[in-house]
PDB file of C-alpha atoms in Angstrom:
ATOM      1  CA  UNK C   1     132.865 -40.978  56.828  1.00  0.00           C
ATOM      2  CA  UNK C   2     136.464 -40.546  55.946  1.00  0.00           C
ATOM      3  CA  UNK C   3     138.794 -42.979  54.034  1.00  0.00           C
ATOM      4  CA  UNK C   4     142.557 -42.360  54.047  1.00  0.00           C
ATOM      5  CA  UNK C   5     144.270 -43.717  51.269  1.00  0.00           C
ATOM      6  CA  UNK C   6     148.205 -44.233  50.019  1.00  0.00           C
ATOM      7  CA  UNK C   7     149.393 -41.736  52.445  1.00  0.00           C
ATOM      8  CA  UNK C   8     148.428 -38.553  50.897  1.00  0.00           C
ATOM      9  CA  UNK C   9     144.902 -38.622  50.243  1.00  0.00           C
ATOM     10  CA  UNK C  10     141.388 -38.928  52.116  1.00  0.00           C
ATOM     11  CA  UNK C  11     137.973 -39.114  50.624  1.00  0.00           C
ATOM     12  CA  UNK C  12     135.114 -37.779  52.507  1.00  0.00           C
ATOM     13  CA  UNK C  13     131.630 -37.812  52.502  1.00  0.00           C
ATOM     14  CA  UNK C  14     128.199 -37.339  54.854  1.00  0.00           C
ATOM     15  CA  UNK C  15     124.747 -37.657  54.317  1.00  0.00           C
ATOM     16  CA  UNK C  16     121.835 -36.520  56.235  1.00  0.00           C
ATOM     17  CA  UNK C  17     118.061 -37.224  56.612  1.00  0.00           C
ATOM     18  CA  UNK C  18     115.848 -34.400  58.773  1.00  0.00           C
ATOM     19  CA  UNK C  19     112.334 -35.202  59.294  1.00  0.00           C
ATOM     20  CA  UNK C  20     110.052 -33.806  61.522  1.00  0.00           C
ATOM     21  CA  UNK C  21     107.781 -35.334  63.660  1.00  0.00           C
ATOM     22  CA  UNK C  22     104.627 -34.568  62.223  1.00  0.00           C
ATOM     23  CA  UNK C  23     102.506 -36.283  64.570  1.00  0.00           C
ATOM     24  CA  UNK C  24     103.123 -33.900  67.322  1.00  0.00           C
ATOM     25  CA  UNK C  25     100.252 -31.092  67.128  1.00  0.00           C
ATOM     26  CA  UNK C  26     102.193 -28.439  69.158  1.00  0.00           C
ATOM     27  CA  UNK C  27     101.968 -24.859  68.305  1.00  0.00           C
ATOM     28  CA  UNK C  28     105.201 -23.732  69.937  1.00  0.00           C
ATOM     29  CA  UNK C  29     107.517 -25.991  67.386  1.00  0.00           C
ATOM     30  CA  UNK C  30     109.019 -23.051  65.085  1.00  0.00           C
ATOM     31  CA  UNK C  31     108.680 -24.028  61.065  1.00  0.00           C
ATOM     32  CA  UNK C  32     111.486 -26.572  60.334  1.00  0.00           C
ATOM     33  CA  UNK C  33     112.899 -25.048  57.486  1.00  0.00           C
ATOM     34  CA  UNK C  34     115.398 -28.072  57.131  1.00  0.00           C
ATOM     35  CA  UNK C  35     115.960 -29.966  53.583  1.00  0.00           C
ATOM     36  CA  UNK C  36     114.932 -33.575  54.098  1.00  0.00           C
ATOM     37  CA  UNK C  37     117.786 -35.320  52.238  1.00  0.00           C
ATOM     38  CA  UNK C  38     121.593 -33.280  51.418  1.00  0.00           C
ATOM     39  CA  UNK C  39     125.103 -34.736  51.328  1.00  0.00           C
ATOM     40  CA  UNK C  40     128.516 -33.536  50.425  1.00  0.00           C
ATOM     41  CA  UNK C  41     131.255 -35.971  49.184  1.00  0.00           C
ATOM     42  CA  UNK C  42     135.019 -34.225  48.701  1.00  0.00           C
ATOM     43  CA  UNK C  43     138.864 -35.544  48.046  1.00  0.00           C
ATOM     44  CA  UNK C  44     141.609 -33.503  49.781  1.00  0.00           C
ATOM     45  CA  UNK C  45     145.203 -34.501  49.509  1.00  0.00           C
ATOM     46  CA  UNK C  46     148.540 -33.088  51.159  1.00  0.00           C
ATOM     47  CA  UNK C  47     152.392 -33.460  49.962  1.00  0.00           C
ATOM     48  CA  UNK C  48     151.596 -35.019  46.743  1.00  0.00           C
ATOM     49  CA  UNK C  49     154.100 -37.194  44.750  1.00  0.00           C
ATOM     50  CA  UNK C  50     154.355 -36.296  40.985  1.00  0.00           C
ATOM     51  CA  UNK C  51     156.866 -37.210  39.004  1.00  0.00           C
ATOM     52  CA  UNK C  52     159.762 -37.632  40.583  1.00  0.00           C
ATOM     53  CA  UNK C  53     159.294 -35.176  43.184  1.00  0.00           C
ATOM     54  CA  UNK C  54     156.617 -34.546  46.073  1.00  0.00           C
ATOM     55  CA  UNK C  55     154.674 -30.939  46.180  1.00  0.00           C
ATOM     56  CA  UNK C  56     156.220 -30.713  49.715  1.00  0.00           C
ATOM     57  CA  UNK C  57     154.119 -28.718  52.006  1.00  0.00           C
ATOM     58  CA  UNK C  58     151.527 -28.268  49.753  1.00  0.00           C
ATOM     59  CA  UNK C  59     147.904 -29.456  50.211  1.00  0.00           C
ATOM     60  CA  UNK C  60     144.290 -28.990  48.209  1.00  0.00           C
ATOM     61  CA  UNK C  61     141.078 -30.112  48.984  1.00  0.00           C
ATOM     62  CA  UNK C  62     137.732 -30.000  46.779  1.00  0.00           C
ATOM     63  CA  UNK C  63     134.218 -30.919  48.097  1.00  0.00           C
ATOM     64  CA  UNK C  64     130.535 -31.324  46.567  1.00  0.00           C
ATOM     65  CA  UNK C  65     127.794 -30.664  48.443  1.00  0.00           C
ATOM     66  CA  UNK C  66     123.809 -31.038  47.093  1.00  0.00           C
ATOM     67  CA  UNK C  67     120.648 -30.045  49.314  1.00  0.00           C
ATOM     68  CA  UNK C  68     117.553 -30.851  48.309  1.00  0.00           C
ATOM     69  CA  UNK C  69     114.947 -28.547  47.436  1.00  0.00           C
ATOM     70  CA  UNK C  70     112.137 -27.580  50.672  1.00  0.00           C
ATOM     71  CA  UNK C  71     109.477 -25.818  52.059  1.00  0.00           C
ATOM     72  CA  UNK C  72     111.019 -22.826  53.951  1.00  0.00           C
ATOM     73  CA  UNK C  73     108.131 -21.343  56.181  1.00  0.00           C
ATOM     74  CA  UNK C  74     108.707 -17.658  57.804  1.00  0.00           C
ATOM     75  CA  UNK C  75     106.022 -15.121  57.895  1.00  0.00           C
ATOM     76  CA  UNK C  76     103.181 -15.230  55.386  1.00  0.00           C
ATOM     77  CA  UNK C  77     104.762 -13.004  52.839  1.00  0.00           C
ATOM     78  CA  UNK C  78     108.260 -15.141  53.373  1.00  0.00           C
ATOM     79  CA  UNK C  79     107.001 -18.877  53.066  1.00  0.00           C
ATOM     80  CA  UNK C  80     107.985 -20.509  49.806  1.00  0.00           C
ATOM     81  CA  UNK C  81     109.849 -23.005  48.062  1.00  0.00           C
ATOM     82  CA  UNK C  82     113.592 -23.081  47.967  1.00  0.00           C
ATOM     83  CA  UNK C  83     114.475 -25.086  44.669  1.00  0.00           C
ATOM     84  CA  UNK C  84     117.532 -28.304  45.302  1.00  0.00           C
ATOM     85  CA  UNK C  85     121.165 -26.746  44.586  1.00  0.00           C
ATOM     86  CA  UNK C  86     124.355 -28.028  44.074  1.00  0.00           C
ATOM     87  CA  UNK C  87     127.939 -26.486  45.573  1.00  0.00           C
ATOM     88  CA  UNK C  88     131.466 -27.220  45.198  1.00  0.00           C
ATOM     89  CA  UNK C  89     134.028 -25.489  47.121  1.00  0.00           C
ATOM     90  CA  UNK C  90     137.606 -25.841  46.429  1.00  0.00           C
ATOM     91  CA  UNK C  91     140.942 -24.715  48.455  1.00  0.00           C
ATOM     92  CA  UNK C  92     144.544 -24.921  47.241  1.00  0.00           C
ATOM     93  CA  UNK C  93     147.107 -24.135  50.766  1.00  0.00           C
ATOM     94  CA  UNK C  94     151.411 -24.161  50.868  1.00  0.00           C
ATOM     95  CA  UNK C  95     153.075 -23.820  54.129  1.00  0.00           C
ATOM     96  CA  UNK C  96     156.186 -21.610  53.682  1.00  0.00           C
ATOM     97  CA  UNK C  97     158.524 -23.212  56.485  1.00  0.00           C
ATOM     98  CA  UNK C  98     160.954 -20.471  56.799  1.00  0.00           C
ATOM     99  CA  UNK C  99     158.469 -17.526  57.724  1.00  0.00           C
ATOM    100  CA  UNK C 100     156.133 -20.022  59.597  1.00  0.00           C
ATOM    101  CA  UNK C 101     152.916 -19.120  56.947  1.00  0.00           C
ATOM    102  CA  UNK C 102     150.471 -20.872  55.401  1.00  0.00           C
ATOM    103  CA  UNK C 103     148.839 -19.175  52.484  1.00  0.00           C
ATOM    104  CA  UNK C 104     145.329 -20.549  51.432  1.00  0.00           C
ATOM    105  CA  UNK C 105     143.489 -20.031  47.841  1.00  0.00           C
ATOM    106  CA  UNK C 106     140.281 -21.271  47.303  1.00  0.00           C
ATOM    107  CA  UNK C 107     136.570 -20.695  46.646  1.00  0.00           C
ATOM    108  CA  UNK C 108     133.294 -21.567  48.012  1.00  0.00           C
ATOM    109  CA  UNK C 109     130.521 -22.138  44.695  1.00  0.00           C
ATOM    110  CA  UNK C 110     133.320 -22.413  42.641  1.00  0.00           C
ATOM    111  CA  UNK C 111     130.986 -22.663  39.561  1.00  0.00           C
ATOM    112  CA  UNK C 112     129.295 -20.071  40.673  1.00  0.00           C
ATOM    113  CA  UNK C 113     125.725 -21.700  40.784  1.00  0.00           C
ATOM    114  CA  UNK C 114     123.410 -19.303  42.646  1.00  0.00           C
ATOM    115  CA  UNK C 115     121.137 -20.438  45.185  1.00  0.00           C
ATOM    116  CA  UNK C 116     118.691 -18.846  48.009  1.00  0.00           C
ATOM    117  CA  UNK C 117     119.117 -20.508  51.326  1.00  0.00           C
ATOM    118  CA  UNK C 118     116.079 -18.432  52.472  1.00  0.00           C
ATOM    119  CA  UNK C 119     112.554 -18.092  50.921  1.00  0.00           C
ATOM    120  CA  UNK C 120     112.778 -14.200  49.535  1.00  0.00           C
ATOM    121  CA  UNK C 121     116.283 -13.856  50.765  1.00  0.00           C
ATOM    122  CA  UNK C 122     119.128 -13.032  47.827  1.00  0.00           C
ATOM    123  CA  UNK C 123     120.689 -15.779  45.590  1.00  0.00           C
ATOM    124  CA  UNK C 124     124.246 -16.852  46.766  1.00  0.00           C
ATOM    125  CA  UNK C 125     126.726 -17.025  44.529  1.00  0.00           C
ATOM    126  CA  UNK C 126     130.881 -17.733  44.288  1.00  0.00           C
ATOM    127  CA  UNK C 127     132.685 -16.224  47.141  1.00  0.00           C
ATOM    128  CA  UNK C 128     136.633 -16.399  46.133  1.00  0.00           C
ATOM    129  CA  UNK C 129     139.608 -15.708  49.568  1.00  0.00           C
ATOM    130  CA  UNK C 130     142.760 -16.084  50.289  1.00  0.00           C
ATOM    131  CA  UNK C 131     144.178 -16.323  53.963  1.00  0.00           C
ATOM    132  CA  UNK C 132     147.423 -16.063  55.434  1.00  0.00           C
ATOM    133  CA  UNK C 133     148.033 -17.738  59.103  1.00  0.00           C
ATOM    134  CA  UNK C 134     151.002 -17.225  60.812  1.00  0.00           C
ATOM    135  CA  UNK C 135     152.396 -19.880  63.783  1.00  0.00           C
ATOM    136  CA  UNK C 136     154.101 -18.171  66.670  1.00  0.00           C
ATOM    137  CA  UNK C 137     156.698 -20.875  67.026  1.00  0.00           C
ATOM    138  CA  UNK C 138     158.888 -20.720  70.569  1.00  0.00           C
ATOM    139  CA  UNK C 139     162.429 -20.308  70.333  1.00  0.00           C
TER     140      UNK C 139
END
């Protein structure tokens, strides 16, 4: 769901439920290895008045995600647990008109709160870019 208000802002925000048919006794189905309940809720917001003047051609966005903790089934050695986690990723952008640029800042885990996605696989933690995209523009 996204909500769009006074011009420069949205929220946002999605929620999922996975559950697997458990009556089905069928050997081929692979594990699941899905959390039962996550959702992410964020605010992003683009040429924002302050003050007396607007941050033309500048943007930011900031998001919140939380999956909840499940049984992650692999091999025998790699079937565990995988505890509930929290993320929030954040993104600052300007578009630099004259050189046709837009030059992103942001960070995914922004608070740095590691997590393993896979039973016995490596804890994730704060991943930090920037990015530069260029628009051919016709003449």
């Amino acid at each position: 769901m996204n909500y769009y208000f006074s011009k420069y802002y949205q929220v946002s925000g999605n929620y999922s439920w996975n559950k697997l048919n458990t009556e089905l006794d069928d050997p081929i189905i692979p594990a699941f290895n899905t959390p039962e309940h996550k959702f992410n809720i964020g605010i992003s917001g683009r040429n924002i008045p302050l003050g007396n003047g607007i941050f033309k051609n500048t943007g930011f966005s900031i998001n919140y995600k939380w999956i909840e903790g499940f049984l992650f089934e692999g091999s025998p050695q790699f079937t565990g647990f995988i505890d509930s986690y929290s993320l929030m990723d954040v993104q600052w952008n300007v578009n630099i008109e004259k050189i046709n640029t837009t030059v992103k800042i942001g960070a995914s885990n922004v608070l740095n709160n590691k997590a393993s996605q896979t039973y016995g696989g490596p804890e994730i933690g704060r991943l930090g870019y920037i990015s530069l995209l260029y628009e051919f523009v016709k003449k």
